Every structure is written in structure tokens, then in C-alpha cells.
Coordinates of C-alpha atoms and ligand atoms in Angstrom, one line a residue:
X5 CA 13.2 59.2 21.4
X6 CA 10.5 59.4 18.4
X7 CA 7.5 57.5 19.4
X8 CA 7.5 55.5 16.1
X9 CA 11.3 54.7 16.9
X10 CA 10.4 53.1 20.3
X11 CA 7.4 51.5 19.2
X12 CA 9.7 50.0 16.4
X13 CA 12.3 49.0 18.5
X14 CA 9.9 47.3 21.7
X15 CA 8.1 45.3 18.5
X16 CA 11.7 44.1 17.3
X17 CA 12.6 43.2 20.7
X18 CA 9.0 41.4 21.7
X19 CA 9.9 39.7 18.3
X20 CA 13.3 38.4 19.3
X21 CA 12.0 37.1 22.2
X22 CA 9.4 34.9 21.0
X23 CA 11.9 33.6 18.3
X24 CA 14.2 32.8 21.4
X25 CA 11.5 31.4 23.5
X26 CA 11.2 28.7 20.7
X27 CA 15.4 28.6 20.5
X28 CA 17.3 25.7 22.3
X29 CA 16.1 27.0 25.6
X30 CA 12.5 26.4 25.1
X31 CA 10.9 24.4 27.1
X32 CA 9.3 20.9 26.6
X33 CA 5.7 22.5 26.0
X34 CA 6.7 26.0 25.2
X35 CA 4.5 27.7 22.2
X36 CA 6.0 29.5 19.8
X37 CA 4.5 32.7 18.1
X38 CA 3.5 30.5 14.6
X39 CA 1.3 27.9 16.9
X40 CA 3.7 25.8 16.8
X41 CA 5.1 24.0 20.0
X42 CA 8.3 23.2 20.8
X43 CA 7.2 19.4 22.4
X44 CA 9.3 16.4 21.2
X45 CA 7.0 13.3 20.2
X46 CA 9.0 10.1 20.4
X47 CA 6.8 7.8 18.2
X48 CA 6.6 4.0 17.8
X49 CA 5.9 2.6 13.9
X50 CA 5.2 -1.0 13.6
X51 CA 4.5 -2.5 10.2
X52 CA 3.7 -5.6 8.6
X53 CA 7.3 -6.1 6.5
X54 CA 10.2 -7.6 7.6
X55 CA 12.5 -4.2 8.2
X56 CA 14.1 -3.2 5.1
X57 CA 12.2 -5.7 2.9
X58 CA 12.3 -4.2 -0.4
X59 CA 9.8 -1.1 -1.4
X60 CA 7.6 -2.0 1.5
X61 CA 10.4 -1.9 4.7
X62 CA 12.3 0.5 3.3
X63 CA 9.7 2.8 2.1
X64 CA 8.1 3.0 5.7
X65 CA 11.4 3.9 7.1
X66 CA 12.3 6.2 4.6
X67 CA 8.6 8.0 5.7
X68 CA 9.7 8.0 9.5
X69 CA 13.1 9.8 8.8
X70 CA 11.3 12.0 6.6
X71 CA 8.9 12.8 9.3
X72 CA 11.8 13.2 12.1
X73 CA 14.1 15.3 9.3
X74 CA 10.9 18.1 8.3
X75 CA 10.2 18.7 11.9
X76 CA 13.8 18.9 13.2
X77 CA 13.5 16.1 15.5
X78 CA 10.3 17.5 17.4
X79 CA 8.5 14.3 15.9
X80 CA 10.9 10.9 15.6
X81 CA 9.5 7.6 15.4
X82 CA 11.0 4.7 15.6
X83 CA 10.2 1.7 13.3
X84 CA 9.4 -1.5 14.0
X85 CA 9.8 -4.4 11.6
X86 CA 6.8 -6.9 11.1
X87 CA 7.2 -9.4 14.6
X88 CA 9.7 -7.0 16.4
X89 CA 7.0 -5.4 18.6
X90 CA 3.7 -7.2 17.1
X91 CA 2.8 -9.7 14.7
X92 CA 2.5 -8.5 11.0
X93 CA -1.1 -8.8 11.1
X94 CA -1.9 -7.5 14.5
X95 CA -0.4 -4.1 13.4
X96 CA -4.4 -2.7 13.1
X97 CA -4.9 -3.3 17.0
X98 CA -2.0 -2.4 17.9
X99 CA -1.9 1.3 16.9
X100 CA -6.1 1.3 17.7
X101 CA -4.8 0.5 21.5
X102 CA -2.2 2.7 21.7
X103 CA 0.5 0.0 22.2
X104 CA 1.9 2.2 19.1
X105 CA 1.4 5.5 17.8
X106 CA 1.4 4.3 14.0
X107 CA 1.9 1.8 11.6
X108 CA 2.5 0.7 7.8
X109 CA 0.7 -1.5 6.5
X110 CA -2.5 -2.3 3.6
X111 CA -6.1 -2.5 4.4
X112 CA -6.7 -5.6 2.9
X113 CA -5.3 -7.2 5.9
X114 CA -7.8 -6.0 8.5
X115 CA -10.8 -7.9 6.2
X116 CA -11.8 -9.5 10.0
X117 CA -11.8 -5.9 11.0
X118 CA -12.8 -3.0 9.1
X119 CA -13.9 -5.2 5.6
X120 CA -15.2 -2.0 3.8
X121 CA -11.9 -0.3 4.1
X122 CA -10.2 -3.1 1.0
X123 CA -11.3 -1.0 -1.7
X124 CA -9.0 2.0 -0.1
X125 CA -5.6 -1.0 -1.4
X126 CA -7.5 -1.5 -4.6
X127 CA -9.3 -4.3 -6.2
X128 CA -8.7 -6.8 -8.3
X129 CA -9.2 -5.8 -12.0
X130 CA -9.6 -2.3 -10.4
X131 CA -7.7 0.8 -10.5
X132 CA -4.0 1.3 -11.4
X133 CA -2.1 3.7 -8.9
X134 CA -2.4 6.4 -10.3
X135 CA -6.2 6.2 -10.7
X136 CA -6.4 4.9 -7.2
X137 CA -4.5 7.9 -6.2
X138 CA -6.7 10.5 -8.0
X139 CA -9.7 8.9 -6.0
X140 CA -8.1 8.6 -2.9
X141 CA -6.7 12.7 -2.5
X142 CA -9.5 13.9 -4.8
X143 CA -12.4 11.6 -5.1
X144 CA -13.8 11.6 -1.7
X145 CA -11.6 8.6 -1.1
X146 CA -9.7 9.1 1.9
X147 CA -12.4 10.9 3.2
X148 CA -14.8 7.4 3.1
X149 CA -11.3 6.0 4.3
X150 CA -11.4 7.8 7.9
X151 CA -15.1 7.8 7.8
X152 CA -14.0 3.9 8.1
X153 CA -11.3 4.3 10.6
X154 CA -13.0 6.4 13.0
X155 CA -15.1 3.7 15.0
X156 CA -11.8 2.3 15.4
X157 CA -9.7 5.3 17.3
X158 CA -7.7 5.4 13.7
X159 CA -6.7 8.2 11.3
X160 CA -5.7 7.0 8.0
X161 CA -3.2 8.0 5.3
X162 CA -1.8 6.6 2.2
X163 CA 1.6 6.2 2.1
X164 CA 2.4 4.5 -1.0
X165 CA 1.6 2.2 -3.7
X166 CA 3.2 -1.4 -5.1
X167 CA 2.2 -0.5 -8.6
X168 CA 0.8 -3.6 -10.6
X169 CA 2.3 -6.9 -9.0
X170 CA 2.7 -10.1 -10.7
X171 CA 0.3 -13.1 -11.1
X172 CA 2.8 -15.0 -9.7
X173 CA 5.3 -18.0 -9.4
X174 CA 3.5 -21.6 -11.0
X175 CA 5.0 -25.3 -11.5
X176 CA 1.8 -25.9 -13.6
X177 CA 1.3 -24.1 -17.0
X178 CA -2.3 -22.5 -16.9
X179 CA -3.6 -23.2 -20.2
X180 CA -7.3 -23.0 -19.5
X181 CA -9.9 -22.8 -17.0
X182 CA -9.7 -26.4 -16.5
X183 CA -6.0 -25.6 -15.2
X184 CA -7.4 -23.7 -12.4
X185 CA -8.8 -26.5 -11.0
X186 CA -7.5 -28.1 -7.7
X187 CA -4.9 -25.0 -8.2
X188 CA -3.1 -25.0 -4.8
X189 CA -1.8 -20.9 -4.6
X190 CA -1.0 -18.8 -1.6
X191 CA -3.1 -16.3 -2.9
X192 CA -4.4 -13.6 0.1
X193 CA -7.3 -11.1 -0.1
X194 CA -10.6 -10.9 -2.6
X195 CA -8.0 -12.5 -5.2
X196 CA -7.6 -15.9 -3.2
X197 CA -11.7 -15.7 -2.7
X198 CA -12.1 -15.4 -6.8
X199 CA -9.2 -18.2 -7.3
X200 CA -11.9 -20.6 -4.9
X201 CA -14.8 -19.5 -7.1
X202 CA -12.9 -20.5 -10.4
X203 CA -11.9 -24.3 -8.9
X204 CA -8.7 -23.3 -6.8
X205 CA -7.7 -23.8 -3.5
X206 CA -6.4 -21.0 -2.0
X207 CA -3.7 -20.3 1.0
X208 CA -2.4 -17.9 2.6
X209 CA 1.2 -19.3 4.0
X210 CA 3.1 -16.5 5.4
X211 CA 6.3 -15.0 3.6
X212 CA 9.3 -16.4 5.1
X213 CA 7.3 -19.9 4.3
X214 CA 6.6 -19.7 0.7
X215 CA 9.7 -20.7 -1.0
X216 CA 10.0 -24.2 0.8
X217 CA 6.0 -24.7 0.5
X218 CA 6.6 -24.3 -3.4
X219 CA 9.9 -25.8 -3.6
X220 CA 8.1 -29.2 -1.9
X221 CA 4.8 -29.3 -3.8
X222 CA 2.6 -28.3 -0.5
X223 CA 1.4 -25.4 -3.0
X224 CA 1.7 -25.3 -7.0
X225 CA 1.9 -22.0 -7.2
X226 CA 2.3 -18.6 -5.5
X227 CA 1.9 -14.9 -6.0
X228 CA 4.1 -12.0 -4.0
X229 CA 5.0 -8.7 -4.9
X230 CA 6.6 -8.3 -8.3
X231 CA 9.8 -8.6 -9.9
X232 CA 12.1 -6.7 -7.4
X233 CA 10.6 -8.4 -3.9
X234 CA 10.4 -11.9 -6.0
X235 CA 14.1 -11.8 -7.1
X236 CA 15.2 -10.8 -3.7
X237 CA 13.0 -14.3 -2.2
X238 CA 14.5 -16.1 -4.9
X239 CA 11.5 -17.7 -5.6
X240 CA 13.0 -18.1 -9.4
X241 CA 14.8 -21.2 -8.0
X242 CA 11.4 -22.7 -6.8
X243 CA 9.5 -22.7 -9.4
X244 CA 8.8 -23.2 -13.5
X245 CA 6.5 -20.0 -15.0
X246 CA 6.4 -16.3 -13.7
X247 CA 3.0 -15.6 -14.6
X248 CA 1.3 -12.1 -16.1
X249 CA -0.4 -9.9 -15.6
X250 CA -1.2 -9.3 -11.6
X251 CA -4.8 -9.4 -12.1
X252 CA -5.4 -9.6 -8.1
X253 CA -3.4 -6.4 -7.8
X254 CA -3.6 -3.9 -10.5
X255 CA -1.8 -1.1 -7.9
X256 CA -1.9 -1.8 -4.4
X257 CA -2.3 1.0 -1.9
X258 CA -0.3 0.9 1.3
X259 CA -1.5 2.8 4.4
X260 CA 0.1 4.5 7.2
X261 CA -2.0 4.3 9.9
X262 CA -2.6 6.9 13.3
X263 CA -3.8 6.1 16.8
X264 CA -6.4 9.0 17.2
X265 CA -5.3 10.3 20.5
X266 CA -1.5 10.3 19.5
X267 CA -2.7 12.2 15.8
X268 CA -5.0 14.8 18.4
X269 CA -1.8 15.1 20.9
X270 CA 0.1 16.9 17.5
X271 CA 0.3 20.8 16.8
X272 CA -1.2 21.8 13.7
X273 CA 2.5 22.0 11.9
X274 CA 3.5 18.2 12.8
X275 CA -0.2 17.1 11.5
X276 CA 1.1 18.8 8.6
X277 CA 4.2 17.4 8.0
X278 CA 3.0 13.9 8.9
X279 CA 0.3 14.7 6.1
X280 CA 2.6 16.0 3.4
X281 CA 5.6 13.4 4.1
X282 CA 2.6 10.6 4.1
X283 CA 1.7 12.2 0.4
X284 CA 5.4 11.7 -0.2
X285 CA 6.1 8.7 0.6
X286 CA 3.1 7.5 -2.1
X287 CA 4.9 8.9 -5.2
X288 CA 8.3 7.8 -3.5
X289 CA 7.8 4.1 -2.7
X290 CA 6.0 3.5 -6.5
X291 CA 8.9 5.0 -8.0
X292 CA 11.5 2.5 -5.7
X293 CA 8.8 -0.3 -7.3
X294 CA 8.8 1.2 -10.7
X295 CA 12.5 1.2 -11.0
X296 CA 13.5 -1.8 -9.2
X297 CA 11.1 -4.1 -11.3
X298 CA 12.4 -2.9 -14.2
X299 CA 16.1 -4.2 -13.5
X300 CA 15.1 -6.9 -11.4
X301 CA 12.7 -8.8 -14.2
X302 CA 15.5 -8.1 -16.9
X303 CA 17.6 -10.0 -14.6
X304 CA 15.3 -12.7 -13.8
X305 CA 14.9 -13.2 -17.4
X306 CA 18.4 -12.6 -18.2
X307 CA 20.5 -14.0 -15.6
X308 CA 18.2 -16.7 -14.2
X309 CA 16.4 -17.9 -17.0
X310 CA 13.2 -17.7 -16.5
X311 CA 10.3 -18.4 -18.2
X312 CA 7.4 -15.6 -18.6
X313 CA 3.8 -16.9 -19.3
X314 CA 0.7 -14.6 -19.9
X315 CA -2.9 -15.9 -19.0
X316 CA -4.9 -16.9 -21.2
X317 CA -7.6 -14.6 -22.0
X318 CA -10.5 -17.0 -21.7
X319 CA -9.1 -17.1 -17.6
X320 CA -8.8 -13.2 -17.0
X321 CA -11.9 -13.3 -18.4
X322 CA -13.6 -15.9 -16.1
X323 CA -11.0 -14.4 -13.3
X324 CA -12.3 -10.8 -14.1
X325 CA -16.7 -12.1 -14.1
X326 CA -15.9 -13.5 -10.7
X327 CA -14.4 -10.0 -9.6
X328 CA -17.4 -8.0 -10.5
X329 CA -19.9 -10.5 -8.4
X330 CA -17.5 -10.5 -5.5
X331 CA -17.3 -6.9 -5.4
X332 CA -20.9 -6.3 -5.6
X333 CA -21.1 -9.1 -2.6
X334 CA -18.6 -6.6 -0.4
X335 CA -20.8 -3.5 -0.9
X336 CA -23.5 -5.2 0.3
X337 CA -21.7 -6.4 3.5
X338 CA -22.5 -2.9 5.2
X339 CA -24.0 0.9 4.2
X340 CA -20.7 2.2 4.7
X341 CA -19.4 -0.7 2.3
X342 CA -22.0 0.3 0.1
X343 CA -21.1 4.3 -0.2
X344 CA -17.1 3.3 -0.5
X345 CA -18.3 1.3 -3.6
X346 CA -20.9 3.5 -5.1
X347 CA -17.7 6.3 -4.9
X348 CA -15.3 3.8 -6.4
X349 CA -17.5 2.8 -9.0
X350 CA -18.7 6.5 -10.3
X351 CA -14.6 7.8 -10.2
X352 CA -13.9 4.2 -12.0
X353 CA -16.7 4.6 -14.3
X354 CA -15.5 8.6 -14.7
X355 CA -11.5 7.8 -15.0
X356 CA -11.9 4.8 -17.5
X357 CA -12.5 6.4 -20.6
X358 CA -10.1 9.4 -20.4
X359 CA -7.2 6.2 -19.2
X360 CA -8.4 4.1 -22.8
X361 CA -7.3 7.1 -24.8
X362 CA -5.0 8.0 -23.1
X363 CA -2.5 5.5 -21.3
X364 CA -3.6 2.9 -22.9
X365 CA -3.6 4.6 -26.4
X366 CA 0.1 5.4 -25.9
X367 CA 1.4 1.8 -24.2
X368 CA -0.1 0.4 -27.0
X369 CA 1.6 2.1 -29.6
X370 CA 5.1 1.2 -27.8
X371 CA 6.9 -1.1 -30.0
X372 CA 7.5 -4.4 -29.1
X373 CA 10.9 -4.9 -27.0
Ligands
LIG18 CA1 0.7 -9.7 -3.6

């Protein structure tokens, strides 16, 4: 036989076999010729939604079927709606102590935990998604994100985006400052803080509570999601004036969130897909938002009757003051507070100019509906 021949033939035939050593046979830990390994990760995801609550439940199980459909099943995780494993708000410590391997959920919620990380969902007056986004993946971001994480045994992604929400459900018409006074709101996060500093009183009354707390005068007013999560509550029926614009959250950032040792125990190609499907999901669950608001305030305004009210400048403006200082108050909380905000503020600064000619240059030459 010609040298070159056998030579050929032995390399096809080593080939073959490392394909088949990575075939159905394989074993649990076998290593295939790529890197790759043939080990099947059966993942927990607990969240802070109710399962399949709209954008936010279905978006983080659309990310774990991604996840289990790009790696062929080596990597399947099983989701966990908010109080079905953990509380909604204990979902931080659970995935830092490994009582799951990941979870969906926003920063702002682990204030008590990791505080400097709540610029990484956005801020009030802040960024919309898409500039949020562009500092996240290419601002130094998500780096200043894990760089938070990491005392923690966490690795961070994000893994969508609400897009802007609304200001929210009121049974007293804001008029002026003087309105805001006494204000009783389930408001959570650095908004409910700002609504205090104005005169308010804010609460933070969990979800499956708000539309009886409204409905009964225990609060006068509340802000949720947006349009599509608000319809779905039917927290038109509770109260008077849907109020605009969501000044709290301009384009909330949601996070999926990894126990360290769990992200470590991966080969190079799940990291990968866990990565890219994380990236995915950010562009996927904005557009579920993007769309679903659309329909769902026609048919709140439509079908239900309700009646839209815009702030009055003279309180986004007072609203907006009250922002800055509180902002500048949370970057003094720690070093690592003050770098996230020294980053946010130089891509915010950066963005802001090129966003006023353009988006804003084009909205506002959309005529009038
Ligand atoms: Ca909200």
C-alpha cells in the first residue's frame, strides 16, 4: 500500500473514532476531539416571577429551553417559578449557596446585598435599553458587573430588558408637587427613595397584593411593569389614571445569574452557549415587551376605558433633581460603587448627544397618533 494512502486512511479512521467516542455511546465524562465533553448538566433556575408571568416568566423560560435546545440536551435546566423552590427575593442567595445553579432575576433587588450592582438594571432618569445595553456588552459594564459579583461566588449575565415601564396606576390626579405629598405608592428601588424625598410615602407590597391594596385605599397609587403585565393584573379595574412616562424605569435590565462553581464545572462550549443564549434572550424578551405593550395599551385605552395622564413637568423635574443627588449618594456608598458610576456617567455623558440627534430627532418628528 502507498505510504500516503495508509497514512490517509489510519488519519480517517483515528478521525471516526473520536467522532464516535462522542456518539451515543460516550460516556458521561468522555472528551471529545473539539474540547468539548459529552457530560449532561441538569440545572436548577429559580427566579423572582410567578412562572409564565408575562415577558419576565416566559422570557426566563424561553432562555432555559434555549440553553437545553443549543447544547442538545448536554445542559437542561429546569425553571423555577418565584416561591416554588425560594422566595422571589431570596433568589441572590440561593444560587450564591448553591441550593441552585442559576437564576432570573434584576439587581435592584439585592440593594441589602450587593448595592453597587443597581446601576447594572438602570436608573431612574437613566439610560434606555438600548443605551444600557451598549454600556453593558461594550462599555466596561458587565465587566464592573462581575467585578461586583465575584465576592459573592456569582457570575453575572444580562438576559433581558423591560424597556421603559409606566409611572403607574393613581386614584389621585398629580397636578403638582403639592400632589405628591402624603402620596401612598408601592413604588420599590431608588424610585420609591426619590418619591420619600419629594413628600411620598412609599411601599413596597408584593405583586399578588397590589390590586386589593389599591382597590381598598391602603395605597393611592401604584407602579408595575407596563401596559402588557398591567392589563394581564387588571389593575385597570382598580384604579382612575395610568400615569406617563416611567420615570423610575427608563429600561430595566434583568439578569441571569451563575453560581461560580456550577459556571467553572462547564466546558468551554456550554459557557458559550450559556453566554450567547444569555445575549439572546436580551434582544428577545424587549421585543416580547415591545410588542405586547403596544396591543395591550391600545386595548386598555380602547376596550377598558382608561384614562392616560402625563406628569407634569414641574414634577419630573423635581422627580429628576432628586435622582441626580441620590445617585451621587450611591457612588459614594463604596469604591467599587464609585468606579460603576464614574463608567456609567462617562458612557451616559458619551451616548447622550449622539441619542438627541438621533432617536430623539426622529420620535419627535413622528406625527401625532
Ligand atoms: Ca416596575
Amino acid at each position: 500500500m502507498d505510504r500516503r494512502k495508509f497514512v490517509g486512511a489510519a488519519g480517517m479512521a483515528g478521525a471516526a473514532g473520536l467522532l464516535s467516542a462522542c456518539g451515543q455511546k460516550a460516556g458521561p465524562t468522555t472528551q471529545c476531539a473539539d474540547g468539548s465533553s459529552q457530560q449532561t448538566f441538569h440545572w436548577k433556575m429559580v427566579t423572582s416571577w410567578p412562572r409564565d408571568f408575562p415577558g419576565l416568566g416566559t422570557g426566563a423560560s424561553r432562555l432555559a429551553e434555549t440553553i437545553g435546545r443549543l447544547s442538545n440536551g448536554r445542559l437542561k435546566i429546569k425553571v423555577y417559578g418565584g416561591n416554588e423552590l425560594v422566595p422571589p427575593f431570596e433568589v441572590f442567595d440561593a444560587v450564591a449557596q448553591g441550593t441552585a445553579e442559576t437564576g432570573h432575576s434584576a439587581t435592584y433587588y439585592w440593594k441589602g446585598k450587593a448595592p453597587a450592582a443597581q446601576f447594572f438594571a438602570g436608573m431612574p432618569f437613566g439610560m434606555t435599553a438600548q443605551e444600557l445595553h451598549g454600556w453593558i456588552y461594550y462599555g466596561g459594564g458587565l465587566e464592573l458587573w462581575q467585578e461586583t459579583y465575584a465576592p459573592h461566588g456569582l457570575v453575572p449575565f444580562l438576559a433581558g430588558n423591560s424597556g421603559p415601564q409606566m409611572g403607574g396606576w393613581f386614584n389621585r390626579e398629580i397636578n403638582s408637587l403639592e400632589d405628591l405629598k402624603g402620596l401612598k405608592m408601592r413604588i420599590p428601588g431608588p424610585g420609591g427613595e426619590i418619591l420619600k424625598r419629594a413628600g411620598g410615602t412609599p411601599t413596597t407590597i408584593p405583586g399578588a397584593e397590589l390590586f386589593t391594596a389599591l382597590q381598598t385605599g391602603i395605597i393611592d397609587a401604584t407602579e408595575w411593569v407596563g401596559p402588557y403585565n398591567d392589563l394581564a393584573f387588571g389593575l385597570f379595574r382598580a384604579a382612575k389614571y395610568y400615569y406617563y412616562p416611567g420615570w423610575h424605569e427608563p429600561g430595566t435590565g434583568l439578569e441571569l445569574m451563575i453560581n461560580k462553581e456550577a459556571w467553572d464545572s462547564l466546558p468551554a462550549d456550554l459557557q458559550a452557549i450559556v453566554r450567547t443564549a444569555s445575549q439572546a434572550s436580551t434582544t428577545d424578551i424587549l421585543s416580547e415587551f415591545t410588542y405586547n405593550n403596544g396591543i395591550a395599551l391600545q386595548t386598555l385605552l380602547t376596550d377598558h376605558g382608561v384614562q392616560l395622564r402625563r406628569f407634569p413637568d414641574e414634577v419630573l423635574r423635581r422627580l429628576n433633581d432628586i435622582s441626580d443627588e441620590l445617585i451621587v449618594e450611591m457612588a459614594a456608598d463604596s469604591e467599587l460603587a464609585g468606579r460603576i458610576y464614574a463608567s456609567y456617567k462617562a458612557f451616559r455623558d458619551i451616548v447622550n448627544p449622539w441619542t438627541d440627534i438621533s432617536d430623539r430627532t426622529l420620535l419627535n418628528l413622528r406625527p401625532d397618533i
